[in-house]
Short mmCIF file of C-alpha atoms in Angstrom, two decimals:
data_model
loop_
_atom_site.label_atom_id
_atom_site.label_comp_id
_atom_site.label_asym_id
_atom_site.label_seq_id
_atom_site.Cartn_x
_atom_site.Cartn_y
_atom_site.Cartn_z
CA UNK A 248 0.00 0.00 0.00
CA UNK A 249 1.21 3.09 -0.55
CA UNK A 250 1.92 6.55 1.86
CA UNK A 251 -0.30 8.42 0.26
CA UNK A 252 -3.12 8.19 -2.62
CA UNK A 253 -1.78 8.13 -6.44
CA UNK A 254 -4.33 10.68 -8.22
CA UNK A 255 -5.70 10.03 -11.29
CA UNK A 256 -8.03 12.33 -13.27
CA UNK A 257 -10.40 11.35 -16.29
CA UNK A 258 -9.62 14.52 -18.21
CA UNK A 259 -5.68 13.99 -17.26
CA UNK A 260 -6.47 10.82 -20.08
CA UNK A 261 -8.51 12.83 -22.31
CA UNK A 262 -5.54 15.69 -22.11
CA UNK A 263 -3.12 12.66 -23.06
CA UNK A 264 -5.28 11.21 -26.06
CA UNK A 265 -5.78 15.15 -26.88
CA UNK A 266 -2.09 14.71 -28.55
CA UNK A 267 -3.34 12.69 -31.37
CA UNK A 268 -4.91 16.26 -32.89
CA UNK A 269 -7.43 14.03 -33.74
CA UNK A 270 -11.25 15.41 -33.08
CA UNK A 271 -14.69 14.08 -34.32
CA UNK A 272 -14.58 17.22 -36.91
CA UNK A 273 -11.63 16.45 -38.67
CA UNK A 274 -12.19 14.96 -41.97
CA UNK A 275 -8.98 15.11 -43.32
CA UNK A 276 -7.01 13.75 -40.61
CA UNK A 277 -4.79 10.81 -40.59
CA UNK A 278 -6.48 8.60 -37.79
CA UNK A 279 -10.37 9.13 -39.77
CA UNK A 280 -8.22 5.58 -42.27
CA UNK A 281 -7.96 3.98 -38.95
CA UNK A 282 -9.72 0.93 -37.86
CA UNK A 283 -9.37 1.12 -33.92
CA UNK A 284 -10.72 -2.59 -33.87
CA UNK A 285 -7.50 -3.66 -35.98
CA UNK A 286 -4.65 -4.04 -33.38
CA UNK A 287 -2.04 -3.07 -36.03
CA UNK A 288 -4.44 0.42 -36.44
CA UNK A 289 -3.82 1.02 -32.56
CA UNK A 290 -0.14 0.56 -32.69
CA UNK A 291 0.20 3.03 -35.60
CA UNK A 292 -1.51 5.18 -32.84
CA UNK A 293 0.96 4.57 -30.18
CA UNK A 294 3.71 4.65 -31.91
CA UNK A 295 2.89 7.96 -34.00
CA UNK A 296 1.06 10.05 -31.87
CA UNK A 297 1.08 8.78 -27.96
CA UNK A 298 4.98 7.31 -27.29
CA UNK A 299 6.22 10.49 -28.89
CA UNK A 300 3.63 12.31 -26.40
CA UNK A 301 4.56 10.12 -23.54
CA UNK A 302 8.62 10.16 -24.08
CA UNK A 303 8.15 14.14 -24.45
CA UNK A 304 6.66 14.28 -20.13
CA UNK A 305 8.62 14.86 -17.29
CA UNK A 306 8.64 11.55 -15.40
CA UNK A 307 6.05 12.79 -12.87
CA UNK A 308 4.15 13.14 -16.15
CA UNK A 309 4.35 10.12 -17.44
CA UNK A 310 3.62 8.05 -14.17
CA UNK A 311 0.39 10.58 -13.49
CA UNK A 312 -0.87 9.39 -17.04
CA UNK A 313 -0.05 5.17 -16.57
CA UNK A 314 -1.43 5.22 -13.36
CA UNK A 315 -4.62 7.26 -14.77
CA UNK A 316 -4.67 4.81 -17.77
CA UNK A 317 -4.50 1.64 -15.28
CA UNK A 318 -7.31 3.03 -13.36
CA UNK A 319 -9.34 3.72 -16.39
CA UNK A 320 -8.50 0.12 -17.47
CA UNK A 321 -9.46 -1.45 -13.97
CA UNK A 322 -12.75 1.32 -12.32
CA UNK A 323 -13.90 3.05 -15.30
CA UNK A 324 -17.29 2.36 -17.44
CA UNK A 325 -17.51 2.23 -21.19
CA UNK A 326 -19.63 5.50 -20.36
CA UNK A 327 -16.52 7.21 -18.38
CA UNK A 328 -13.98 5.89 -21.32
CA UNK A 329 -15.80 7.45 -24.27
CA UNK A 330 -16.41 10.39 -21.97
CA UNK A 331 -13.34 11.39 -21.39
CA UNK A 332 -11.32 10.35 -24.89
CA UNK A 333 -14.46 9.66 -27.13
CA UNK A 334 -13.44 13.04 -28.70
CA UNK A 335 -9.69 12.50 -29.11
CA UNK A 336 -10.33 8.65 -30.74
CA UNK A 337 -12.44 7.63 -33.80
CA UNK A 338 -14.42 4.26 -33.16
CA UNK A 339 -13.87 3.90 -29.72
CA UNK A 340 -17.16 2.96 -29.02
CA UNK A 341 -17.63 -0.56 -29.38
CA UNK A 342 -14.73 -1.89 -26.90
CA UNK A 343 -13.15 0.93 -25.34
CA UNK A 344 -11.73 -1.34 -22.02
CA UNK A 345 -10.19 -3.90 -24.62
CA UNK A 346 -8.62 -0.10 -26.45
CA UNK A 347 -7.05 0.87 -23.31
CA UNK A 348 -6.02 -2.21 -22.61
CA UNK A 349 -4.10 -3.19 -25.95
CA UNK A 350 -2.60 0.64 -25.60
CA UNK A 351 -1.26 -0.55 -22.38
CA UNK A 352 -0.16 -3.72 -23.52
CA UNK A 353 1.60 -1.75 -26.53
CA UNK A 354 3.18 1.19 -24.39
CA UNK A 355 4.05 -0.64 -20.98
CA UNK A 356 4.90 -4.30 -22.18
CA UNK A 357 4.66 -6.87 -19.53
CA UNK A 358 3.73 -4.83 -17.12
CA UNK A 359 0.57 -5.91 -15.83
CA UNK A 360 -2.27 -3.34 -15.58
CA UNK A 361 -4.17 -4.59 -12.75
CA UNK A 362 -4.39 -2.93 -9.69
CA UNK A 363 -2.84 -4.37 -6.27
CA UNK A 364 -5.35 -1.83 -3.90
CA UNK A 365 -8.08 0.41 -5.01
CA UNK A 366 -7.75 2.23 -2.01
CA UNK A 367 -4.44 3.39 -3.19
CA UNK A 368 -5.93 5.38 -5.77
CA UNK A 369 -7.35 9.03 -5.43
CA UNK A 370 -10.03 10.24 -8.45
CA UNK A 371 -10.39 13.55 -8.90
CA UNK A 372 -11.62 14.27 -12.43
CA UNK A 373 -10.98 17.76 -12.77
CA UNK A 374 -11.14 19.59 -16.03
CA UNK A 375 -9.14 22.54 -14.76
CA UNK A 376 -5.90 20.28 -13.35
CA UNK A 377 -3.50 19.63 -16.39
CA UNK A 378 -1.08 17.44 -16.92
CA UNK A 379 0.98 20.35 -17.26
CA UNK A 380 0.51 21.61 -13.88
CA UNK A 381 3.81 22.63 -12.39
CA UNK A 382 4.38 20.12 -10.13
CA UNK A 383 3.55 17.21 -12.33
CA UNK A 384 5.70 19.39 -15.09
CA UNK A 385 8.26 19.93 -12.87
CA UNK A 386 7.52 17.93 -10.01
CA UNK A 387 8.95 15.00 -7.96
CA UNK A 388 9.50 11.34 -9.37
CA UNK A 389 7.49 8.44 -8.09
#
């Protein structure tokens, strides 16, 4: 267990999927040829638009968003995931846990994504706190 809750924040995710550019308006993106059912169409999305994202956080950065993504994984409904990234991610709608899950599988490896203790987790979705706040910016590293 740990000293003190890890926070996680829905729109922390949707700030995170926000790098893609990709919105439900934009006809001549890249991602609109993408079938997010084909695995091989959600590596294309790691690999150009969310490692890149990912490798460019501080490490306080990157831990707030795998942690958020694990608990989206492991406590959120289909409801909260097309919520909070619906907008960010074309045809997410018909398996978004099995998504998240092959994005984790994709960016973290082996790691597994389960979680050891809910209670070790603090949700705060907050649509003013950014991933860019200065102390997860600047800030310590878990």
């Amino acid at each position: 267990m740990q000293d003190s809750p890890i926070q996680v924040n829905g729109y922390w995710l949707a700030e995170f999927f926000g790098m893609t550019g990709w919105h439900i308006n934009a006809d001549d993106h890249p991602l609109n040829k993408f079938n997010m059912e084909n695995f091989v169409s959600r590596l294309k999305l790691v690999n150009d638009y969310l490692q890149p994202a990912l490798d460019d956080y501080s490490p306080a950065q990157r831990y707030a968003v795998k942690e958020t993504l694990r608990y989206a994984i492991n406590c959120f409904t289909a409801e909260e995931i097309e919520h909070f990234i619906g907008m960010q991610v074309p045809d997410l709608q018909r398996k978004p846990h099995e998504f998240l899950e092959n994005i984790w599988m994709i960016m973290f490896g082996g790691e597994p994504h389960e979680l050891d203790w809910i209670v070790d987790y603090y949700r705060k979705d907050d649509y003013n706190d950014s991933l860019d706040k200065p102390e997860l910016k600047y800030g310590y590293d878990r």
